[in-house]
PDB file of C-alpha atoms in Angstrom:
ATOM      1  CA  MET A   1      10.249 -47.123   7.418  1.00 82.00           C
ATOM      2  CA  MET A   2       6.659 -47.022   8.165  1.00 85.00           C
ATOM      3  CA  LYS A   3       8.182 -45.860  11.899  1.00 85.00           C
ATOM      4  CA  LYS A   4      10.215 -42.974  10.173  1.00 89.00           C
ATOM      5  CA  ARG A   5       6.499 -42.445   8.065  1.00 93.00           C
ATOM      6  CA  MET A   6       4.809 -41.810  11.625  1.00 91.00           C
ATOM      7  CA  ASP A   7       7.776 -40.160  12.883  1.00 90.00           C
ATOM      8  CA  PHE A   8       7.713 -37.458   9.557  1.00 93.00           C
ATOM      9  CA  ILE A   9       3.956 -37.130  10.198  1.00 93.00           C
ATOM     10  CA  ILE A  10       3.761 -36.855  13.806  1.00 90.00           C
ATOM     11  CA  GLN A  11       6.510 -34.011  13.282  1.00 89.00           C
ATOM     12  CA  GLU A  12       4.977 -31.585  10.285  1.00 89.00           C
ATOM     13  CA  LEU A  13       1.744 -31.953  13.605  1.00 88.00           C
ATOM     14  CA  GLU A  14       3.489 -30.461  15.474  1.00 83.00           C
ATOM     15  CA  GLU A  15       4.617 -28.041  13.737  1.00 83.00           C
ATOM     16  CA  LYS A  16       1.667 -27.233  11.593  1.00 85.00           C
ATOM     17  CA  GLY A  17      -0.949 -28.568  13.695  1.00 82.00           C
ATOM     18  CA  SER A  18      -2.579 -30.245  10.891  1.00 88.00           C
ATOM     19  CA  VAL A  19      -1.519 -32.436   7.423  1.00 92.00           C
ATOM     20  CA  ARG A  20      -3.002 -33.472   4.736  1.00 93.00           C
ATOM     21  CA  VAL A  21      -2.783 -36.840   3.141  1.00 95.00           C
ATOM     22  CA  ALA A  22      -1.681 -35.102  -0.261  1.00 93.00           C
ATOM     23  CA  ASP A  23       1.105 -33.553   0.695  1.00 93.00           C
ATOM     24  CA  LEU A  24       3.115 -36.736   2.649  1.00 95.00           C
ATOM     25  CA  SER A  25       2.150 -38.585   0.002  1.00 94.00           C
ATOM     26  CA  ARG A  26       3.918 -36.096  -2.074  1.00 93.00           C
ATOM     27  CA  GLN A  27       7.073 -35.171   0.472  1.00 93.00           C
ATOM     28  CA  LEU A  28       7.749 -39.329   1.626  1.00 94.00           C
ATOM     29  CA  GLY A  29       7.286 -41.052  -2.037  1.00 93.00           C
ATOM     30  CA  CYS A  30       4.646 -42.911  -1.078  1.00 94.00           C
ATOM     31  CA  SER A  31       0.785 -43.560  -1.709  1.00 95.00           C
ATOM     32  CA  GLU A  32      -1.392 -42.362  -0.289  1.00 94.00           C
ATOM     33  CA  VAL A  33      -3.262 -45.468   0.761  1.00 95.00           C
ATOM     34  CA  THR A  34       0.337 -46.350   2.902  1.00 95.00           C
ATOM     35  CA  ILE A  35      -0.473 -42.521   4.382  1.00 95.00           C
ATOM     36  CA  ARG A  36      -4.281 -43.261   5.056  1.00 94.00           C
ATOM     37  CA  ASN A  37      -3.317 -46.406   6.823  1.00 93.00           C
ATOM     38  CA  ASP A  38       0.323 -44.811   8.701  1.00 93.00           C
ATOM     39  CA  ILE A  39      -2.591 -41.684   9.787  1.00 93.00           C
ATOM     40  CA  GLN A  40      -5.280 -44.739  11.119  1.00 91.00           C
ATOM     41  CA  LYS A  41      -2.182 -46.487  12.834  1.00 91.00           C
ATOM     42  CA  LEU A  42      -1.415 -43.049  14.368  1.00 91.00           C
ATOM     43  CA  GLU A  43      -5.290 -42.015  15.542  1.00 86.00           C
ATOM     44  CA  GLU A  44      -5.734 -45.574  17.002  1.00 82.00           C
ATOM     45  CA  ARG A  45      -2.838 -45.324  19.046  1.00 82.00           C
ATOM     46  CA  GLY A  46      -4.144 -41.985  20.517  1.00 80.00           C
ATOM     47  CA  LEU A  47      -1.587 -39.346  18.441  1.00 85.00           C
ATOM     48  CA  LEU A  48      -3.723 -37.450  16.098  1.00 86.00           C
ATOM     49  CA  VAL A  49      -6.779 -37.466  14.666  1.00 85.00           C
ATOM     50  CA  ARG A  50      -8.463 -38.639  11.561  1.00 88.00           C
ATOM     51  CA  THR A  51      -9.961 -35.364   9.114  1.00 87.00           C
ATOM     52  CA  HIS A  52     -10.721 -35.314   5.684  1.00 86.00           C
ATOM     53  CA  GLY A  53      -8.413 -35.673   3.673  1.00 89.00           C
ATOM     54  CA  GLY A  54      -5.647 -35.528   6.098  1.00 91.00           C
ATOM     55  CA  ALA A  55      -5.124 -35.415  10.053  1.00 91.00           C
ATOM     56  CA  GLU A  56      -4.742 -32.568  12.703  1.00 87.00           C
ATOM     57  CA  SER A  57      -2.702 -32.939  16.737  1.00 83.00           C
ATOM     58  CA  ILE A  58      -4.668 -33.578  19.036  1.00 74.00           C
ATOM     59  CA  GLY A  59      -4.126 -29.787  20.385  1.00 63.00           C
ATOM     60  CA  ALA A  60      -5.824 -28.787  17.498  1.00 52.00           C
ATOM     61  CA  GLN A  61      -9.281 -29.576  18.074  1.00 51.00           C
ATOM     62  CA  LEU A  62     -11.195 -26.265  19.766  1.00 54.00           C
ATOM     63  CA  ASN A  63     -12.553 -25.651  17.144  1.00 58.00           C
ATOM     64  CA  ILE A  64     -14.576 -21.462  16.786  1.00 62.00           C
ATOM     65  CA  ALA A  65     -17.228 -21.163  14.360  1.00 62.00           C
ATOM     66  CA  PHE A  66     -16.946 -18.444  12.429  1.00 65.00           C
ATOM     67  CA  ASP A  67     -19.682 -17.366   9.771  1.00 65.00           C
ATOM     68  CA  GLY A  68     -17.221 -17.812   6.128  1.00 65.00           C
ATOM     69  CA  GLY A  69     -18.688 -15.592   4.070  1.00 67.00           C
ATOM     70  CA  ASN A  70     -17.256 -14.902   0.494  1.00 73.00           C
ATOM     71  CA  VAL A  71     -13.891 -17.118   1.851  1.00 76.00           C
ATOM     72  CA  TYR A  72     -14.860 -20.332  -1.074  1.00 76.00           C
ATOM     73  CA  LYS A  73     -15.860 -18.158  -3.287  1.00 81.00           C
ATOM     74  CA  ASN A  74     -14.114 -18.043  -5.926  1.00 81.00           C
ATOM     75  CA  GLY A  75     -11.140 -20.217  -3.624  1.00 83.00           C
ATOM     76  CA  ASP A  76      -8.833 -21.991  -5.557  1.00 88.00           C
ATOM     77  CA  LYS A  77      -8.032 -18.824  -7.841  1.00 93.00           C
ATOM     78  CA  LYS A  78      -7.982 -16.649  -4.149  1.00 93.00           C
ATOM     79  CA  ARG A  79      -5.438 -19.825  -3.192  1.00 93.00           C
ATOM     80  CA  ARG A  80      -3.240 -19.838  -6.318  1.00 96.00           C
ATOM     81  CA  ILE A  81      -2.880 -15.694  -5.179  1.00 97.00           C
ATOM     82  CA  ALA A  82      -1.708 -16.558  -2.333  1.00 96.00           C
ATOM     83  CA  GLU A  83       0.746 -18.521  -3.118  1.00 96.00           C
ATOM     84  CA  LYS A  84       2.701 -16.219  -5.019  1.00 98.00           C
ATOM     85  CA  ALA A  85       1.741 -13.132  -2.387  1.00 98.00           C
ATOM     86  CA  TYR A  86       3.381 -15.529   0.087  1.00 98.00           C
ATOM     87  CA  THR A  87       7.268 -15.602  -2.555  1.00 98.00           C
ATOM     88  CA  TYR A  88       7.481 -11.711  -2.342  1.00 98.00           C
ATOM     89  CA  ILE A  89       7.410 -12.427   1.614  1.00 98.00           C
ATOM     90  CA  GLU A  90      11.161 -12.926   3.098  1.00 98.00           C
ATOM     91  CA  ASN A  91      12.314 -14.406   6.276  1.00 98.00           C
ATOM     92  CA  ASN A  92      11.877 -12.105   9.502  1.00 98.00           C
ATOM     93  CA  ASP A  93       9.854  -9.767   7.482  1.00 98.00           C
ATOM     94  CA  THR A  94       6.946  -7.784   9.641  1.00 98.00           C
ATOM     95  CA  ILE A  95       3.331  -8.912   7.716  1.00 98.00           C
ATOM     96  CA  ILE A  96      -0.205  -7.196   8.139  1.00 98.00           C
ATOM     97  CA  LEU A  97      -2.737  -8.660   6.613  1.00 98.00           C
ATOM     98  CA  ASP A  98      -6.515  -7.359   5.691  1.00 95.00           C
ATOM     99  CA  ASP A  99      -9.912  -8.255   6.546  1.00 92.00           C
ATOM    100  CA  ALA A 100     -10.006  -9.821   3.453  1.00 90.00           C
ATOM    101  CA  SER A 101     -10.589 -13.491   2.508  1.00 90.00           C
ATOM    102  CA  THR A 102      -7.901 -14.020   0.788  1.00 94.00           C
ATOM    103  CA  SER A 103      -6.098 -13.200   3.745  1.00 93.00           C
ATOM    104  CA  TYR A 104      -6.911 -16.543   5.087  1.00 92.00           C
ATOM    105  CA  TYR A 105      -5.341 -18.494   2.210  1.00 93.00           C
ATOM    106  CA  LEU A 106      -2.151 -16.851   2.701  1.00 97.00           C
ATOM    107  CA  ALA A 107      -2.409 -17.065   6.248  1.00 96.00           C
ATOM    108  CA  LYS A 108      -2.584 -20.926   5.601  1.00 92.00           C
ATOM    109  CA  CYS A 109      -0.018 -20.828   3.236  1.00 95.00           C
ATOM    110  CA  ILE A 110       2.574 -18.776   6.171  1.00 96.00           C
ATOM    111  CA  LYS A 111       1.206 -21.997   8.957  1.00 92.00           C
ATOM    112  CA  GLU A 112       2.075 -24.526   6.227  1.00 89.00           C
ATOM    113  CA  ASN A 113       5.804 -23.421   5.229  1.00 91.00           C
ATOM    114  CA  ALA A 114       7.743 -23.140   8.516  1.00 91.00           C
ATOM    115  CA  SER A 115      11.169 -21.912   6.489  1.00 92.00           C
ATOM    116  CA  LYS A 116      10.220 -18.579   7.712  1.00 96.00           C
ATOM    117  CA  HIS A 117      10.037 -16.803  10.851  1.00 97.00           C
ATOM    118  CA  LEU A 118       7.740 -13.938  10.081  1.00 98.00           C
ATOM    119  CA  ILE A 119       5.650 -10.915  12.390  1.00 98.00           C
ATOM    120  CA  VAL A 120       1.961 -11.078  11.550  1.00 98.00           C
ATOM    121  CA  ILE A 121      -0.501  -7.817  12.424  1.00 98.00           C
ATOM    122  CA  THR A 122      -3.991  -8.350  11.693  1.00 97.00           C
ATOM    123  CA  ASN A 123      -7.130  -7.653  12.423  1.00 96.00           C
ATOM    124  CA  SER A 124      -9.142 -10.492  10.389  1.00 95.00           C
ATOM    125  CA  LEU A 125     -10.166 -13.101  13.087  1.00 94.00           C
ATOM    126  CA  VAL A 126      -9.923 -15.374  11.083  1.00 92.00           C
ATOM    127  CA  ALA A 127      -6.095 -15.201  10.056  1.00 95.00           C
ATOM    128  CA  ALA A 128      -5.350 -15.018  13.753  1.00 95.00           C
ATOM    129  CA  GLY A 129      -7.082 -18.266  14.436  1.00 91.00           C
ATOM    130  CA  MET A 130      -5.122 -19.700  11.879  1.00 90.00           C
ATOM    131  CA  LEU A 131      -1.791 -18.826  13.111  1.00 95.00           C
ATOM    132  CA  ALA A 132      -2.197 -18.153  16.923  1.00 91.00           C
ATOM    133  CA  ASP A 133      -0.359 -21.471  17.626  1.00 86.00           C
ATOM    134  CA  VAL A 134       2.301 -21.234  14.988  1.00 92.00           C
ATOM    135  CA  LYS A 135       5.701 -21.752  16.380  1.00 91.00           C
ATOM    136  CA  HIS A 136       7.351 -19.558  13.738  1.00 95.00           C
ATOM    137  CA  VAL A 137       4.904 -17.016  13.957  1.00 97.00           C
ATOM    138  CA  ASP A 138       4.992 -13.336  16.071  1.00 98.00           C
ATOM    139  CA  LEU A 139       1.478 -12.764  16.294  1.00 98.00           C
ATOM    140  CA  PHE A 140      -0.014  -9.079  17.221  1.00 98.00           C
ATOM    141  CA  MET A 141      -3.566  -8.672  16.730  1.00 96.00           C
ATOM    142  CA  LEU A 142      -5.384  -5.148  16.244  1.00 96.00           C
ATOM    143  CA  GLY A 143      -7.806  -4.075  18.460  1.00 94.00           C
ATOM    144  CA  GLY A 144     -11.699  -2.692  17.765  1.00 92.00           C
ATOM    145  CA  GLN A 145     -14.679  -3.679  16.712  1.00 91.00           C
ATOM    146  CA  VAL A 146     -15.662  -7.061  15.549  1.00 91.00           C
ATOM    147  CA  GLY A 147     -18.226  -7.070  12.155  1.00 85.00           C
ATOM    148  CA  GLY A 148     -18.097  -7.511   8.971  1.00 81.00           C
ATOM    149  CA  LYS A 149     -18.476 -10.590   7.146  1.00 79.00           C
ATOM    150  CA  LEU A 150     -15.741 -12.106   7.864  1.00 82.00           C
ATOM    151  CA  ALA A 151     -15.546 -11.248  11.481  1.00 88.00           C
ATOM    152  CA  SER A 152     -11.840  -8.686  12.394  1.00 91.00           C
ATOM    153  CA  THR A 153     -12.045  -5.418  13.879  1.00 93.00           C
ATOM    154  CA  MET A 154     -12.216  -2.448  12.256  1.00 91.00           C
ATOM    155  CA  GLY A 155     -13.474   1.576  12.455  1.00 89.00           C
ATOM    156  CA  ASP A 156     -11.226   4.272  14.187  1.00 91.00           C
ATOM    157  CA  VAL A 157     -10.096   2.155  17.505  1.00 93.00           C
ATOM    158  CA  THR A 158      -8.121  -0.319  14.974  1.00 95.00           C
ATOM    159  CA  ALA A 159      -6.716   2.496  12.900  1.00 94.00           C
ATOM    160  CA  ARG A 160      -5.525   4.300  16.020  1.00 94.00           C
ATOM    161  CA  TYR A 161      -3.482   0.853  16.509  1.00 94.00           C
ATOM    162  CA  LEU A 162      -1.840   0.972  13.910  1.00 95.00           C
ATOM    163  CA  GLU A 163      -0.337   4.378  14.294  1.00 94.00           C
ATOM    164  CA  GLU A 164       1.782   2.464  16.617  1.00 94.00           C
ATOM    165  CA  CYS A 165       3.028  -0.531  14.373  1.00 96.00           C
ATOM    166  CA  HIS A 166       5.417   0.138  10.966  1.00 97.00           C
ATOM    167  CA  ALA A 167       5.473  -3.186   8.376  1.00 98.00           C
ATOM    168  CA  ASN A 168       7.942  -4.530   5.540  1.00 98.00           C
ATOM    169  CA  LYS A 169       5.022  -5.271   3.754  1.00 98.00           C
ATOM    170  CA  ALA A 170       1.093  -5.845   3.627  1.00 98.00           C
ATOM    171  CA  PHE A 171      -1.710  -7.525   1.827  1.00 98.00           C
ATOM    172  CA  ILE A 172      -4.334  -6.289   1.293  1.00 96.00           C
ATOM    173  CA  SER A 173      -7.784  -6.929  -1.071  1.00 92.00           C
ATOM    174  CA  ALA A 174     -11.029  -4.111  -2.326  1.00 89.00           C
ATOM    175  CA  HIS A 175     -14.063  -4.181  -3.254  1.00 88.00           C
ATOM    176  CA  GLY A 176     -12.907  -3.191  -6.633  1.00 92.00           C
ATOM    177  CA  ILE A 177      -9.779  -1.972  -8.733  1.00 94.00           C
ATOM    178  CA  ASN A 178     -10.603   1.249 -10.804  1.00 93.00           C
ATOM    179  CA  PHE A 179      -7.914   2.266 -13.309  1.00 92.00           C
ATOM    180  CA  ASP A 180      -8.601   5.375 -13.093  1.00 90.00           C
ATOM    181  CA  VAL A 181      -9.429   6.258  -8.970  1.00 91.00           C
ATOM    182  CA  GLY A 182      -7.624   3.201  -8.056  1.00 93.00           C
ATOM    183  CA  ILE A 183      -8.859   0.993  -5.060  1.00 92.00           C
ATOM    184  CA  THR A 184     -12.091   1.029  -4.359  1.00 90.00           C
ATOM    185  CA  SER A 185     -14.579   0.764  -1.207  1.00 84.00           C
ATOM    186  CA  ILE A 186     -17.775   0.481   0.365  1.00 78.00           C
ATOM    187  CA  GLY A 187     -17.647   1.399   3.415  1.00 74.00           C
ATOM    188  CA  SER A 188     -16.060   3.649   5.744  1.00 76.00           C
ATOM    189  CA  PRO A 189     -15.229   1.598   9.035  1.00 78.00           C
ATOM    190  CA  GLN A 190     -13.687  -0.788   6.097  1.00 80.00           C
ATOM    191  CA  MET A 191     -11.809   1.916   4.347  1.00 84.00           C
ATOM    192  CA  GLN A 192     -10.028   3.790   7.752  1.00 89.00           C
ATOM    193  CA  VAL A 193      -8.537   0.039   7.804  1.00 92.00           C
ATOM    194  CA  LYS A 194      -7.049   0.175   4.764  1.00 92.00           C
ATOM    195  CA  ASN A 195      -5.707   3.372   4.918  1.00 93.00           C
ATOM    196  CA  ALA A 196      -3.912   2.953   8.183  1.00 96.00           C
ATOM    197  CA  ILE A 197      -2.767   0.020   7.123  1.00 97.00           C
ATOM    198  CA  LEU A 198      -1.060   2.048   3.536  1.00 96.00           C
ATOM    199  CA  ARG A 199       0.598   4.217   6.577  1.00 97.00           C
ATOM    200  CA  ALA A 200       1.942   2.209   8.642  1.00 97.00           C
ATOM    201  CA  SER A 201       3.687   0.255   5.406  1.00 98.00           C
ATOM    202  CA  ASN A 202       6.640   0.167   3.027  1.00 98.00           C
ATOM    203  CA  GLU A 203       4.677  -1.632   1.058  1.00 98.00           C
ATOM    204  CA  VAL A 204       1.360  -2.780  -0.547  1.00 97.00           C
ATOM    205  CA  PHE A 205       0.352  -5.606  -2.477  1.00 98.00           C
ATOM    206  CA  LEU A 206      -3.420  -5.344  -3.977  1.00 98.00           C
ATOM    207  CA  LEU A 207      -4.291  -9.524  -3.795  1.00 97.00           C
ATOM    208  CA  ALA A 208      -7.422  -9.656  -5.380  1.00 94.00           C
ATOM    209  CA  ASP A 209      -9.693 -12.389  -7.720  1.00 93.00           C
ATOM    210  CA  SER A 210     -10.765 -10.809 -11.328  1.00 94.00           C
ATOM    211  CA  SER A 211     -14.153 -10.072 -10.330  1.00 92.00           C
ATOM    212  CA  LYS A 212     -12.408  -6.816  -8.484  1.00 92.00           C
ATOM    213  CA  PHE A 213     -11.520  -5.291 -12.134  1.00 93.00           C
ATOM    214  CA  GLY A 214     -14.346  -2.321 -13.195  1.00 87.00           C
ATOM    215  CA  GLY A 215     -16.800  -1.716 -11.915  1.00 76.00           C
ATOM    216  CA  GLY A 216     -18.457   1.656 -10.451  1.00 74.00           C
ATOM    217  CA  TYR A 217     -17.375   2.363  -6.796  1.00 76.00           C
ATOM    218  CA  ILE A 218     -18.807   4.923  -3.637  1.00 79.00           C
ATOM    219  CA  LEU A 219     -15.863   5.342  -2.070  1.00 85.00           C
ATOM    220  CA  THR A 220     -11.657   5.138  -3.301  1.00 89.00           C
ATOM    221  CA  VAL A 221      -8.958   4.626  -0.893  1.00 91.00           C
ATOM    222  CA  CYS A 222      -5.116   5.281  -2.582  1.00 93.00           C
ATOM    223  CA  PRO A 223      -4.441   5.945  -6.110  1.00 93.00           C
ATOM    224  CA  LEU A 224      -3.033   2.943  -7.813  1.00 94.00           C
ATOM    225  CA  SER A 225       0.523   4.102  -7.348  1.00 94.00           C
ATOM    226  CA  ARG A 226       0.741   3.267  -3.870  1.00 95.00           C
ATOM    227  CA  ILE A 227       0.829  -0.418  -4.331  1.00 96.00           C
ATOM    228  CA  GLU A 228       3.393  -2.159  -4.983  1.00 97.00           C
ATOM    229  CA  ARG A 229       1.624  -4.830  -7.021  1.00 97.00           C
ATOM    230  CA  ILE A 230      -1.417  -6.363  -8.186  1.00 98.00           C
ATOM    231  CA  ILE A 231      -1.489 -10.331  -8.101  1.00 98.00           C
ATOM    232  CA  THR A 232      -4.759 -11.606  -9.612  1.00 97.00           C
ATOM    233  CA  ASP A 233      -6.186 -14.865 -11.517  1.00 96.00           C
ATOM    234  CA  ASP A 234      -5.351 -15.722 -14.921  1.00 96.00           C
ATOM    235  CA  GLU A 235      -9.410 -14.864 -16.067  1.00 96.00           C
ATOM    236  CA  ILE A 236      -8.555 -11.141 -15.865  1.00 96.00           C
ATOM    237  CA  LYS A 237      -9.618  -9.039 -18.987  1.00 96.00           C
ATOM    238  CA  PRO A 238      -7.483  -8.126 -21.728  1.00 96.00           C
ATOM    239  CA  GLU A 239      -8.416  -4.825 -21.435  1.00 96.00           C
ATOM    240  CA  TYR A 240      -7.696  -4.557 -17.949  1.00 96.00           C
ATOM    241  CA  MET A 241      -4.704  -6.175 -18.945  1.00 96.00           C
ATOM    242  CA  LYS A 242      -4.176  -3.302 -21.392  1.00 96.00           C
ATOM    243  CA  LYS A 243      -4.897  -0.654 -18.985  1.00 95.00           C
ATOM    244  CA  ALA A 244      -2.411  -2.109 -16.663  1.00 95.00           C
ATOM    245  CA  GLU A 245       0.688  -1.710 -18.598  1.00 95.00           C
ATOM    246  CA  GLU A 246      -0.466   2.263 -19.801  1.00 94.00           C
ATOM    247  CA  SER A 247      -0.978   2.969 -15.895  1.00 92.00           C
ATOM    248  CA  ASP A 248       2.511   1.245 -15.193  1.00 94.00           C
ATOM    249  CA  VAL A 249       0.628  -0.862 -12.486  1.00 94.00           C
ATOM    250  CA  LYS A 250       2.528  -4.282 -11.998  1.00 96.00           C
ATOM    251  CA  LEU A 251       0.183  -7.226 -12.296  1.00 96.00           C
ATOM    252  CA  ASP A 252       1.149 -11.345 -11.494  1.00 98.00           C
ATOM    253  CA  ILE A 253      -1.466 -13.310 -13.085  1.00 97.00           C
ATOM    254  CA  VAL A 254      -2.017 -17.134 -11.574  1.00 96.00           C
TER     255      VAL A 254
END
């Protein structure tokens, strides 16, 4: 039985690059203590490297540091939003991920679920790093000048690259959501890329935690009619839920 567990752990590592003790415990129907003991034995054999709460494959130890930006702000909400977004992705889809912090969590969902083969186009260095060695993903990294709080390519060069792309679906975020004007932005380089993503995609999903609703704006990216649906968390105010209904905006609350 131990050998079967260990074989399963190694197989998961080969597919995903990393595993979590809690997930393995649930999948194998045994205690987390048992899984930790198995991981320790596999590490002693030089087959993996233990991490906090899990393990990584030996080949996963080349780590490149990025400024975390606001990735971990409202992290639990962003994770739930990303998991819901993943349910709209179908096998063999071509998708675009923008440079939002929520894209990190969606890239993580994609990496951890090998059941769907995908073509992923992104300007996010963080999302690209997450997916670079994933066997069930064909990854395309958009060129351009690197900048932003969370490292990504942006500006007119990146927008021109997108002119050659076409995707079934795109998953983007925004600085804000204003029901009177649409999706808002505070920077022209980011807005250029988002507009190019809109042109390149059949359907666009907006991933935004509840803090994004309302407030002022400087630039408008697009009207909400261009968005297939908004996925947000359960702390959205009732007034915005009402406005979404009145504006015929599809809203998923997680």
